[in-house]
Coordinates of C-alpha atoms (C1' of nucleotides) in Angstrom, one line a residue:
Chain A
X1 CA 82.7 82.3 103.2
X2 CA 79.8 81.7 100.9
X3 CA 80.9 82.6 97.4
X4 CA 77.4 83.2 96.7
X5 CA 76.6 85.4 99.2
X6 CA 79.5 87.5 98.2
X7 CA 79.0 87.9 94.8
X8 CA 75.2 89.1 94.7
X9 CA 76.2 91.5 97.3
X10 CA 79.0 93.1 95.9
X11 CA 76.8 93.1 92.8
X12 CA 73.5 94.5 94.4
X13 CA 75.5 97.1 96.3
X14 CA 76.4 99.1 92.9
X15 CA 73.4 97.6 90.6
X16 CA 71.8 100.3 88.6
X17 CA 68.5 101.2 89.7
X18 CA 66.6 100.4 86.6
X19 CA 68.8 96.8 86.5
X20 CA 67.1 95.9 89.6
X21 CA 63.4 94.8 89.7
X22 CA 62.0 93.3 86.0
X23 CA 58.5 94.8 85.6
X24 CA 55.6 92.8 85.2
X25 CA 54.0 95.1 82.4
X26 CA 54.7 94.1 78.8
X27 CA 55.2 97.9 77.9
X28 CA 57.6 98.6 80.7
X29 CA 59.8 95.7 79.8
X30 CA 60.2 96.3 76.5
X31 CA 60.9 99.9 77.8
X32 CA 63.4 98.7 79.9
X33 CA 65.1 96.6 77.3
X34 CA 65.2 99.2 75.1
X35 CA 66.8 101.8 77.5
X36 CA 69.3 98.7 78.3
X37 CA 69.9 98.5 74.5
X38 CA 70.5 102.4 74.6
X39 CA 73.2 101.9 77.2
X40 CA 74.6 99.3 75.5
X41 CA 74.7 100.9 72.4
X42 CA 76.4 104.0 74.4
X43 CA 79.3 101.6 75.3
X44 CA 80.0 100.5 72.0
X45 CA 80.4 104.6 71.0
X46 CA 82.3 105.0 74.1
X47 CA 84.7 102.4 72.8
X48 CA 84.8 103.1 68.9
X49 CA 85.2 106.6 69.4
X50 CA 86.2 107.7 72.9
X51 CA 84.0 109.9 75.3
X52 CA 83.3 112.6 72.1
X53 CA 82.0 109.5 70.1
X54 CA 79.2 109.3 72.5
X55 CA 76.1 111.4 71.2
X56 CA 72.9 110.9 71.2
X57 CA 72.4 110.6 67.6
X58 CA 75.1 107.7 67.4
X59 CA 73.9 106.1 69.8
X60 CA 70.3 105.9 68.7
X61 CA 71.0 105.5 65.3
X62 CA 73.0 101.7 66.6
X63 CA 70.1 101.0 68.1
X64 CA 67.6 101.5 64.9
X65 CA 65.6 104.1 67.8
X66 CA 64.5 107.5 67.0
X67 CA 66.2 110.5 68.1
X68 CA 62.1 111.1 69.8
X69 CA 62.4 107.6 71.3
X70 CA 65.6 108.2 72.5
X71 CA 64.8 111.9 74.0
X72 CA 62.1 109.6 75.6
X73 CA 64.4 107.6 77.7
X74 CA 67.3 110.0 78.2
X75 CA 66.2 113.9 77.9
X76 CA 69.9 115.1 78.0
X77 CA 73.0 113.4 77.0
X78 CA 74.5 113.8 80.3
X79 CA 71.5 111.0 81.5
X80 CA 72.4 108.6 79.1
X81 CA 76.0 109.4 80.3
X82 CA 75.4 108.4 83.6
X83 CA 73.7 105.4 83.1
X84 CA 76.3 104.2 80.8
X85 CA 78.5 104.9 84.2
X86 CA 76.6 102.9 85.9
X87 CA 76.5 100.0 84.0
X88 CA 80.3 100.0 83.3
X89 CA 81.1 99.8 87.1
X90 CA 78.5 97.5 87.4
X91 CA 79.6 95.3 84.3
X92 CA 83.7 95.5 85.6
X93 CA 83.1 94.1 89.0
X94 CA 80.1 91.4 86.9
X95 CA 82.9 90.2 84.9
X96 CA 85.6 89.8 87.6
X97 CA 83.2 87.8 89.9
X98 CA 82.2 85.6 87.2
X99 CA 85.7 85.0 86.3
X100 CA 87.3 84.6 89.2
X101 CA 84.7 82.5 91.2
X102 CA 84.3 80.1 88.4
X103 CA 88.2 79.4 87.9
X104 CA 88.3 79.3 91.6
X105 CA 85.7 76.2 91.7
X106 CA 86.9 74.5 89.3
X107 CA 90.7 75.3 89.7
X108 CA 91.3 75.0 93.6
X109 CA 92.1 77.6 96.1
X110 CA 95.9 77.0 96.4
X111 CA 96.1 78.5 93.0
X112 CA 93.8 81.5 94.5
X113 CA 96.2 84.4 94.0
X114 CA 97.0 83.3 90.1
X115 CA 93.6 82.8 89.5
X116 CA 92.3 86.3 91.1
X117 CA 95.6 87.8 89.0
X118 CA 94.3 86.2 85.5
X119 CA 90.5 86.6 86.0
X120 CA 90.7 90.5 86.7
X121 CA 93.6 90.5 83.8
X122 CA 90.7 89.3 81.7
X123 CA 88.3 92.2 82.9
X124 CA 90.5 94.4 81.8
X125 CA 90.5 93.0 78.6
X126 CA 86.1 93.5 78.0
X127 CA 84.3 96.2 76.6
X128 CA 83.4 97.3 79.6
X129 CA 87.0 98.3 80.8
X130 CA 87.4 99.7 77.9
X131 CA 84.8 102.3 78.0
X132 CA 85.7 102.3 81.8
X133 CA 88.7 104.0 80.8
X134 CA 87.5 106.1 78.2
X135 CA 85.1 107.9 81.1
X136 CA 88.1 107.8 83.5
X137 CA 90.5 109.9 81.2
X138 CA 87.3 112.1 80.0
X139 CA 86.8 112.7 83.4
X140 CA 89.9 114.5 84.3
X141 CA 89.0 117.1 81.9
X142 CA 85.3 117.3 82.2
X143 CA 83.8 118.9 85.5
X144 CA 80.4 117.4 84.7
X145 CA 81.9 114.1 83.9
X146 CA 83.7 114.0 86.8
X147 CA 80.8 114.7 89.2
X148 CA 78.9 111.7 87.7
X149 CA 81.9 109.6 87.7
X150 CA 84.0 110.3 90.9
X151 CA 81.5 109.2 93.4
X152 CA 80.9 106.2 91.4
X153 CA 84.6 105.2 91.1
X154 CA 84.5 105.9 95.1
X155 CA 82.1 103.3 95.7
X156 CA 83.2 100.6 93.5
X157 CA 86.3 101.3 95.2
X158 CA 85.1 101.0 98.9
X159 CA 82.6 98.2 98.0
X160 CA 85.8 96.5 96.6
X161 CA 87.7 96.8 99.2
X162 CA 85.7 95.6 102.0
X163 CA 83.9 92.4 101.0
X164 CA 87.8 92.3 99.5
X165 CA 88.9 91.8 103.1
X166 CA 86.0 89.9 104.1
X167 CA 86.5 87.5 101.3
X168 CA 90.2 86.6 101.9
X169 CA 90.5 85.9 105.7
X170 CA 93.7 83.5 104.8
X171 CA 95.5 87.0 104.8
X172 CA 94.0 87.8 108.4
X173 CA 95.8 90.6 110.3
X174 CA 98.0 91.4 106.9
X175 CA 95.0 93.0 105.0
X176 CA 96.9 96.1 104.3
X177 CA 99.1 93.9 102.0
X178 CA 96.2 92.2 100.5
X179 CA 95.1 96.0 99.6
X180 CA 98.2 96.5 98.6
X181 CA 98.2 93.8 96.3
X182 CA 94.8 94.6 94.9
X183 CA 95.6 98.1 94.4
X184 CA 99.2 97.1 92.4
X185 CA 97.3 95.0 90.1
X186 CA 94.9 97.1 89.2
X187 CA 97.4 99.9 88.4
X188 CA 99.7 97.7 86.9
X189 CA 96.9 96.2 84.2
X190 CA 95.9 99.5 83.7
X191 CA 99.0 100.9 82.3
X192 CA 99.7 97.6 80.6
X193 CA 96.2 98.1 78.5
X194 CA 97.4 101.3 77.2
X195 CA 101.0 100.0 76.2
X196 CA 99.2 98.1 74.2
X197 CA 100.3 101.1 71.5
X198 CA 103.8 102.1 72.3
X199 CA 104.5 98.2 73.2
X200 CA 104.8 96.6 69.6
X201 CA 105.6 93.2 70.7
X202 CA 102.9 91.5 72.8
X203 CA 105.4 89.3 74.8
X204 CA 106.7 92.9 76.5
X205 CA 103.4 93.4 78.2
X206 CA 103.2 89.4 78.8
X207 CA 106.2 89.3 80.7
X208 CA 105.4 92.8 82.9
X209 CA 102.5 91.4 83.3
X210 CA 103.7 87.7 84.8
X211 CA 106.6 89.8 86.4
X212 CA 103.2 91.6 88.6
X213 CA 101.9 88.2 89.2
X214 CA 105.1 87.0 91.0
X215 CA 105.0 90.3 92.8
X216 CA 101.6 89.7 94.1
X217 CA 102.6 85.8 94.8
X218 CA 105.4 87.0 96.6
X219 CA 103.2 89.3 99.0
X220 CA 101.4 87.1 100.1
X221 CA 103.9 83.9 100.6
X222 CA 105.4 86.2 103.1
X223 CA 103.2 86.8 105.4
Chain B
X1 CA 129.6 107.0 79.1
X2 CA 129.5 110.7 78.4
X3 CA 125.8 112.3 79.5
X4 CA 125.9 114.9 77.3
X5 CA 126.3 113.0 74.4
X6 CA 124.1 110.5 75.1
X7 CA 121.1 113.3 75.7
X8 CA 121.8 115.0 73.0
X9 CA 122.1 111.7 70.7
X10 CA 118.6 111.1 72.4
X11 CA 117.2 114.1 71.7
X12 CA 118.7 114.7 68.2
X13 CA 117.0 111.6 67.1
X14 CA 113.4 112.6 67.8
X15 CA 113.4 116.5 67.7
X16 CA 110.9 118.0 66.0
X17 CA 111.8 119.7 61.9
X18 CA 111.0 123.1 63.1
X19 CA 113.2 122.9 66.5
X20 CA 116.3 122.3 64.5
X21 CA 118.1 125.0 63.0
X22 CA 116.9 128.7 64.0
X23 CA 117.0 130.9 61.3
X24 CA 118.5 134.4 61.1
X25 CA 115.8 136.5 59.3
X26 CA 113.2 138.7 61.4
X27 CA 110.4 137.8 60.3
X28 CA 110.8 134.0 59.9
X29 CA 112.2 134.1 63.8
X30 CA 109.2 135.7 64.6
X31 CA 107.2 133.1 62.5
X32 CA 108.8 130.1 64.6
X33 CA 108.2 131.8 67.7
X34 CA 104.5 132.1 67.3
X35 CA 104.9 128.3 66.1
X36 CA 105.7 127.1 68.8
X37 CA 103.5 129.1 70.7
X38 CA 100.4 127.7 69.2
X39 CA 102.0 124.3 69.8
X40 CA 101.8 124.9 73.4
X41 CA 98.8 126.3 73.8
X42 CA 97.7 123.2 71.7
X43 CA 99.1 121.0 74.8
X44 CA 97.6 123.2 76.9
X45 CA 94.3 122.5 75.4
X46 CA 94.8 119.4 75.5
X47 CA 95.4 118.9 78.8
X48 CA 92.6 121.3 79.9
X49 CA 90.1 119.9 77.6
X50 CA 91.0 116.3 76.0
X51 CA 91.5 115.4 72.5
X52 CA 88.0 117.2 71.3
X53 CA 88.9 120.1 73.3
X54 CA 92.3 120.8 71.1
X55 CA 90.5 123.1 68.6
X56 CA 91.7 125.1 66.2
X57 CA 89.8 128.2 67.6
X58 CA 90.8 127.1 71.3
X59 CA 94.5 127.1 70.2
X60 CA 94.1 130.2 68.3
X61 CA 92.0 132.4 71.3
X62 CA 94.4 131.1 73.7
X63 CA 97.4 132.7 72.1
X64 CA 95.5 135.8 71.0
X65 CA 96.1 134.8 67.5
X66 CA 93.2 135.1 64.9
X67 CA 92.2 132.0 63.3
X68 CA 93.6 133.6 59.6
X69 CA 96.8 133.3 61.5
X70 CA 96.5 129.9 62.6
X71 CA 95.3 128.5 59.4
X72 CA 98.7 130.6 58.0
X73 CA 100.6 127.9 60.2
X74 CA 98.0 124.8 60.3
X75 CA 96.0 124.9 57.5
X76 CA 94.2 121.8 58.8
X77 CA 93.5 120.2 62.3
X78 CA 95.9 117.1 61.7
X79 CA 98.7 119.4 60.6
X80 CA 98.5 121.2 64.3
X81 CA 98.0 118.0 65.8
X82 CA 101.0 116.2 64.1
X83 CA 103.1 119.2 65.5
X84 CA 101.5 118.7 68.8
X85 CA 102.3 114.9 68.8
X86 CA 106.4 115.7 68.0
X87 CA 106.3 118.2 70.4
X88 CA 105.0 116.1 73.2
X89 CA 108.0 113.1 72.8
X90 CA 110.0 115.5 72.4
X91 CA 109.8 116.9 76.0
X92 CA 108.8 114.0 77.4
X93 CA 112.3 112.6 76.6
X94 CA 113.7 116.0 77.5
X95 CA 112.3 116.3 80.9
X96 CA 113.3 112.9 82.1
X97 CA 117.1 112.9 80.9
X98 CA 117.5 116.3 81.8
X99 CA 116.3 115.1 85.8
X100 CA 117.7 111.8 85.7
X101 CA 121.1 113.6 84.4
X102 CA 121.1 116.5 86.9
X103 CA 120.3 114.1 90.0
X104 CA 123.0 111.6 89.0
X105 CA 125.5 114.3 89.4
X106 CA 124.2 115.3 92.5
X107 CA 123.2 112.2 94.6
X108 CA 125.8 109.8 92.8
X109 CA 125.7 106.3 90.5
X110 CA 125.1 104.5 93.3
X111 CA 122.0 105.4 93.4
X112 CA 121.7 105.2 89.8
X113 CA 118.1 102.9 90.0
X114 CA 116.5 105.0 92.7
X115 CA 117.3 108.3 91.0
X116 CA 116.1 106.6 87.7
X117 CA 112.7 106.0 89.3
X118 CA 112.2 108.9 90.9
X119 CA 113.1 111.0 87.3
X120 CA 110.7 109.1 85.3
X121 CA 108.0 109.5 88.1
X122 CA 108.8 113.2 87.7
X123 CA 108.5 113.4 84.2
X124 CA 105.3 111.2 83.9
X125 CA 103.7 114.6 86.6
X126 CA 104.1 117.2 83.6
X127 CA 101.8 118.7 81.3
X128 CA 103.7 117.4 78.5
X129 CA 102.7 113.9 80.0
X130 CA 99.0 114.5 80.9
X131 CA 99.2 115.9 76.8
X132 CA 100.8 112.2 75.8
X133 CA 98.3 110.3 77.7
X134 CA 95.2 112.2 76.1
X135 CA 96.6 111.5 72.5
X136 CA 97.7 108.0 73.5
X137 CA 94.0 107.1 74.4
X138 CA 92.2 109.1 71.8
X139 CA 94.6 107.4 69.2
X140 CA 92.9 104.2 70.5
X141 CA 90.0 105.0 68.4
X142 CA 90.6 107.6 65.8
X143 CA 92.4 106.2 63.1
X144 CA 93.5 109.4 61.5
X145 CA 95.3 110.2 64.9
X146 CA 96.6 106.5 65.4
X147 CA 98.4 106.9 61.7
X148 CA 100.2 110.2 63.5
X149 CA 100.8 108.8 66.9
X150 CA 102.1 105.0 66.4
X151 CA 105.3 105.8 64.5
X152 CA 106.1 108.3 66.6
X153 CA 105.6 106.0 69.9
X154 CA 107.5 103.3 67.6
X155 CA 110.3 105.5 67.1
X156 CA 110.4 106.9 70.9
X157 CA 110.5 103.4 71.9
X158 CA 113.4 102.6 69.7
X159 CA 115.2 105.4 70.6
X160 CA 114.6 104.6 74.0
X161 CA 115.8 101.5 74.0
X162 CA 118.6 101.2 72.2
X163 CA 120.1 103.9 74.3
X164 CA 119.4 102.9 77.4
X165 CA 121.2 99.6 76.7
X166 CA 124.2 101.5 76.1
X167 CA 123.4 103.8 78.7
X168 CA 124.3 101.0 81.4
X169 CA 127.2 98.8 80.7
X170 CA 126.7 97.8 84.4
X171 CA 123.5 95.3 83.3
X172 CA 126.4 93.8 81.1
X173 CA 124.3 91.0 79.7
X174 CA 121.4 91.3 81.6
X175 CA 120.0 93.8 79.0
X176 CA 116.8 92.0 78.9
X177 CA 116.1 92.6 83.0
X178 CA 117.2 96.1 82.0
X179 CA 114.0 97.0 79.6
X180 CA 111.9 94.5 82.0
X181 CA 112.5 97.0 84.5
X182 CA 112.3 100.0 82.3
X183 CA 109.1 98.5 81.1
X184 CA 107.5 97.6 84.5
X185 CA 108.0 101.3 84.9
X186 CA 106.7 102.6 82.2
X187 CA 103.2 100.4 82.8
X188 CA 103.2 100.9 86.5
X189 CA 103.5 104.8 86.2
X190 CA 101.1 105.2 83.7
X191 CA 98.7 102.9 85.8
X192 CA 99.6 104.8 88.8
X193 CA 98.5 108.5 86.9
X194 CA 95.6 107.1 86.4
X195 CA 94.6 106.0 89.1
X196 CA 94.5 109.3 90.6
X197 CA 91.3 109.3 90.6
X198 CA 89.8 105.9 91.7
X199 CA 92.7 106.1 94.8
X200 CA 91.1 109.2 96.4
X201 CA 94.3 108.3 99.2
X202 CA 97.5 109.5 97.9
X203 CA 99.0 107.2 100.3
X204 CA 97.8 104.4 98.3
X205 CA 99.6 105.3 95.5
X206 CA 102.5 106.4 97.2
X207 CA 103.0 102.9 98.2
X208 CA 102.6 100.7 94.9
X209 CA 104.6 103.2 93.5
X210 CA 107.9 102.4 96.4
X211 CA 106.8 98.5 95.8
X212 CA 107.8 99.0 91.8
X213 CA 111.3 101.2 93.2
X214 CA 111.7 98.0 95.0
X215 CA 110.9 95.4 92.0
X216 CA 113.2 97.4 89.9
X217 CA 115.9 97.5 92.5
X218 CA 115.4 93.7 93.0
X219 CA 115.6 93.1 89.3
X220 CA 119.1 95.0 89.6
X221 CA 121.0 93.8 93.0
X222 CA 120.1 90.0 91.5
X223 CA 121.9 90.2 87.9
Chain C
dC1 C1' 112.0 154.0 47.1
dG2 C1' 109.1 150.2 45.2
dC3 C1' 107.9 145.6 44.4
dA4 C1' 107.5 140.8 46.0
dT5 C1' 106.9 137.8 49.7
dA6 C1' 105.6 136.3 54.0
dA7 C1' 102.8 136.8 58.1
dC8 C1' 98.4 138.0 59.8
dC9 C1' 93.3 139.2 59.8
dG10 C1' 88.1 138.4 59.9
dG11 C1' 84.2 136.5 57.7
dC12 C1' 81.7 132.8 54.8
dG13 C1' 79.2 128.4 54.1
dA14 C1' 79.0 123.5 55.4
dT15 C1' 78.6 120.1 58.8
dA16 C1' 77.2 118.1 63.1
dC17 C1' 75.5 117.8 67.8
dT18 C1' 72.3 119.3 71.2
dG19 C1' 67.8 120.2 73.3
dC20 C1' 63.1 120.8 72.4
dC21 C1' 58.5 120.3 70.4
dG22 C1' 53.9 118.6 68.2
dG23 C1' 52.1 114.7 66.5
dT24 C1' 51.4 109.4 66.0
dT25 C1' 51.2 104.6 67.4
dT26 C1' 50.8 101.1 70.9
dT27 C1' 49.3 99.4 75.4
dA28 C1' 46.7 99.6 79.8
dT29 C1' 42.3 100.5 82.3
dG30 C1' 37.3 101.4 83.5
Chain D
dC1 C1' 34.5 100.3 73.5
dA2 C1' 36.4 104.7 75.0
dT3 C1' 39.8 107.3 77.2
dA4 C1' 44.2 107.9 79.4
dA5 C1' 48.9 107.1 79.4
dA6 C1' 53.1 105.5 77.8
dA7 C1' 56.4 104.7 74.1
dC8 C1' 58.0 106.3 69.8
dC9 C1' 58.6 109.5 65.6
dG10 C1' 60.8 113.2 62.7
dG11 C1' 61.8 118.0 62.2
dC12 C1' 63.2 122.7 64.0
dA13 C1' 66.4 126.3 65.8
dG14 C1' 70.6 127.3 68.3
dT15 C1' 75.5 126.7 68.7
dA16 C1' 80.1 125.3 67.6
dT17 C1' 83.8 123.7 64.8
dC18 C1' 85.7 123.0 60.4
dG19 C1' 88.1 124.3 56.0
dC20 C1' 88.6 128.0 53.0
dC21 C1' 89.0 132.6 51.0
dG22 C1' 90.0 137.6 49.8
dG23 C1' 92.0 141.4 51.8
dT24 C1' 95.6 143.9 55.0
dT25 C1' 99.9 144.7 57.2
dA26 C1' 104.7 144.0 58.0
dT27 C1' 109.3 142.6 56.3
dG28 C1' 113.1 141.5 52.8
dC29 C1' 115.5 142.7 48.6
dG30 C1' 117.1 145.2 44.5

DNA sequence: CGCATAACCGGCGATACTGCCGGTTTTATG
DNA sequence: CATAAAACCGGCAGTATCGCCGGTTATGCG
C-alpha cells in the first residue's frame, strides 16, 4: 500500500470542483480565492451560530465582500450552502488523512489502531466537524438541506469505506469487523462531542472515550 | 429498592413548576391545559423544524391559538422556550424509567442490563428526544439558550446519577463502572441517532448498537 | 346582578434576511 | 487604445418574525 497513492485519491474522489484545477488568469484566481474565503467564512457562521447563522449577509460582511460581490459568486443562499457542504466533507476526511498518516510514519504501524483511534478523535475536534454536524442535524429538518447533504454524506461514506478496506489488508477476510470498528468510532466520537454539555467533567468523556479505544483494540486482536 | 419511589423521587426532582399541583378553578384548569398545549406543539416544532423553526407564530397556528393568546402565556420567545427545555427532561426521564420499570417486571432482574439498554434505546427514538438533541446543539452556539439549557442538563445529570447509584446495590462498589456504562450509553446512542443518516443501512447501526449491549454487559459480569 | 380579574384576540411598527437589479471598477483581448 | 467581459458595489422591495398594545370575551366573587 502506497500511503500516497491513497490519500490523493480518497481526496480527489470528493474534491470540490472549483478546489480542483488553479487557474492561470490573475482575475480568476483571485476569484477563486475569494469564493474560497466565502466558504470559509460560511463555516465560521455555521459554527458560531448553527445552520440559521448562516446568511448571506453574515457571511459577506466576515469577509469585508459586498452583498453584489457576493450575489456574484453565489446567487442564492442554498449555493453557498452547498459549497460549504462540499468543503466540510472534503476538509473532514483532509484532516484525518493528515493526521493519521503522519502519526503512522512517525509512530509505527503496531500502534496503527491507537493511532487511527486518536487522529480521527482529533478530526472530530476541527472546525470542520463542527459545522459538519451543524449541517447534519439541520438536515433532518430541512428537505432542501437534506437533498444537498444526503448524497454527499453517501459518498464520503462509500469512498470511506472502500479504500478503508483496501488500506488495511492486515484485517484480510475480517473486513466486516474493520467496518465495524470504523463505524463504532465514528458514532461513538460523535455523541462524545455533544456530551461535551451535559458532561461537566472532561475526564467522563476521556474515559468513554479510551473505554472505545480498547473496544476497537480488542476487535481487532481477535481476529 | 422500591420502583415506585425511586421514579417518582426521579421525577419529583426535575418536574416542571406548572406540572405540579393542578388547581381546582375552571378557568385556571383550562389555562394550564392550553399551557401545556403550546408546550407541545413547541416540541413539535421543534422537531419538525429545528431551533429557528420553534416560532412563536408556528407554536401559536399549530394549536389554533392566536398569537394575543400566546403572548398571554409567553410574553417573550425565551419564556416558551424555557418551558420547552423543562418539559423535554422531563419526559425524557419519564419515558425511560417508565420502560425500563415496566420491562423489569415483565422479563425479570436478571436481565436487568439488557432491559436497561434496550429502554434507554427506546427513549432516545421519541419526539421528546429528537426535541433534546435540537436544543442541545443549538445551545452550542446561542448563548441566551446555553444559559436555559446547561443547568437544566447539570441538574438532569445529577439527578441521574445519584439515583442510579442507589438504584443498583448490585455494582456494590463498582459505582464508577456503573456510570462508565451508563455514560458509554448515553454517547454511543446519541452517536448512533445521528448517524441515521450517514448509515443509510440500518443494519449498520443495529450492530454497533448490540457491540455497546455487549460492552455494558462486559463492564457488569467482570465487577 | 355587577364588578374585577383572567384568558383570549388581532393588528402595529421594528428588525432582519432574501433575491434582484442597475451601475462602477478592474482585467483581458484585438 | 478601444471594446468586451468579469468582478464588485450598494440599494430596493418582499417576506417573516419579533415584542407590544388596546380591545373583547369568559369566568370568579360579593
Amino acid at each position: 500500500m502506497n500511503a500516497d497513492n491513497l490519500q490523493d485519491r480518497m481526496l480527489s474522489a470528493i474534491m470540490p470542483e472549483h478546489n480542483a484545477e488553479p487557474p492561470a488568469r490573475w482575475q480568476q484566481r483571485k476569484s477563486a480565492q475569494t469564493r474560497q474565503r466565502l466558504v470559509e467564512a460560511g463555516v465560521d457562521c455555521l459554527v458560531e451560530g448553527g445552520y440559521s447563522g448562516l446568511t448571506t449577509a453574515a457571511v459577506a460582511e466576515r469577509c469585508a465582500v459586498s452583498r453584489g460581490a457576493m450575489h456574484h459568486h453565489f446567487p442564492t443562499r442554498l449555493e453557498l450552502v452547498a459549497a460549504v457542504v462540499e468543503h466540510v466533507f472534503y476538509q473532514r476526511m483532509r484532516r484525518f488523512l493528515d493526521d493519521y498518516f503522519a502519526a503512522l510514519k512517525e509512530r509505527g504501524e503496531e500502534l496503527m489502531i491507537e493511532i487511527a483511534c486518536e487522529a480521527h478523535w482529533q478530526s472530530v475536534q476541527t472546525r470542520e466537524y463542527a459545522a459538519y454536524l451543524e449541517l447534519l442535524v439541520a438536515a433532518r429538518s430541512d428537505a432542501e438541506l437534506a437533498a444537498l447533504f444526503q448524497p454527499a454524506a453517501r459518498q464520503y461514506d462509500e469512498v470511506w469505506t472502500r479504500e478503508m478496506i483496501e488500506a488495511f489488508p492486515q484485517w484480510e477476510r475480517h473486513w466486516q469487523d474493520l467496518k465495524l470498528a470504523s463505524d463504532f468510532t465514528q458514532v461513538l466520537h460523535m455523541g462524545l462531542l455533544l456530551h461535551r454539555t451535559p458532561f461537566a467533567d472532561e475526564a467522563r468523556r476521556e474515559q468513554v472515550r479510551q473505554m472505545g479505544n480498547r473496544v476497537v483494540r480488542g476487535l481487532y486482536d481477535r481476529k
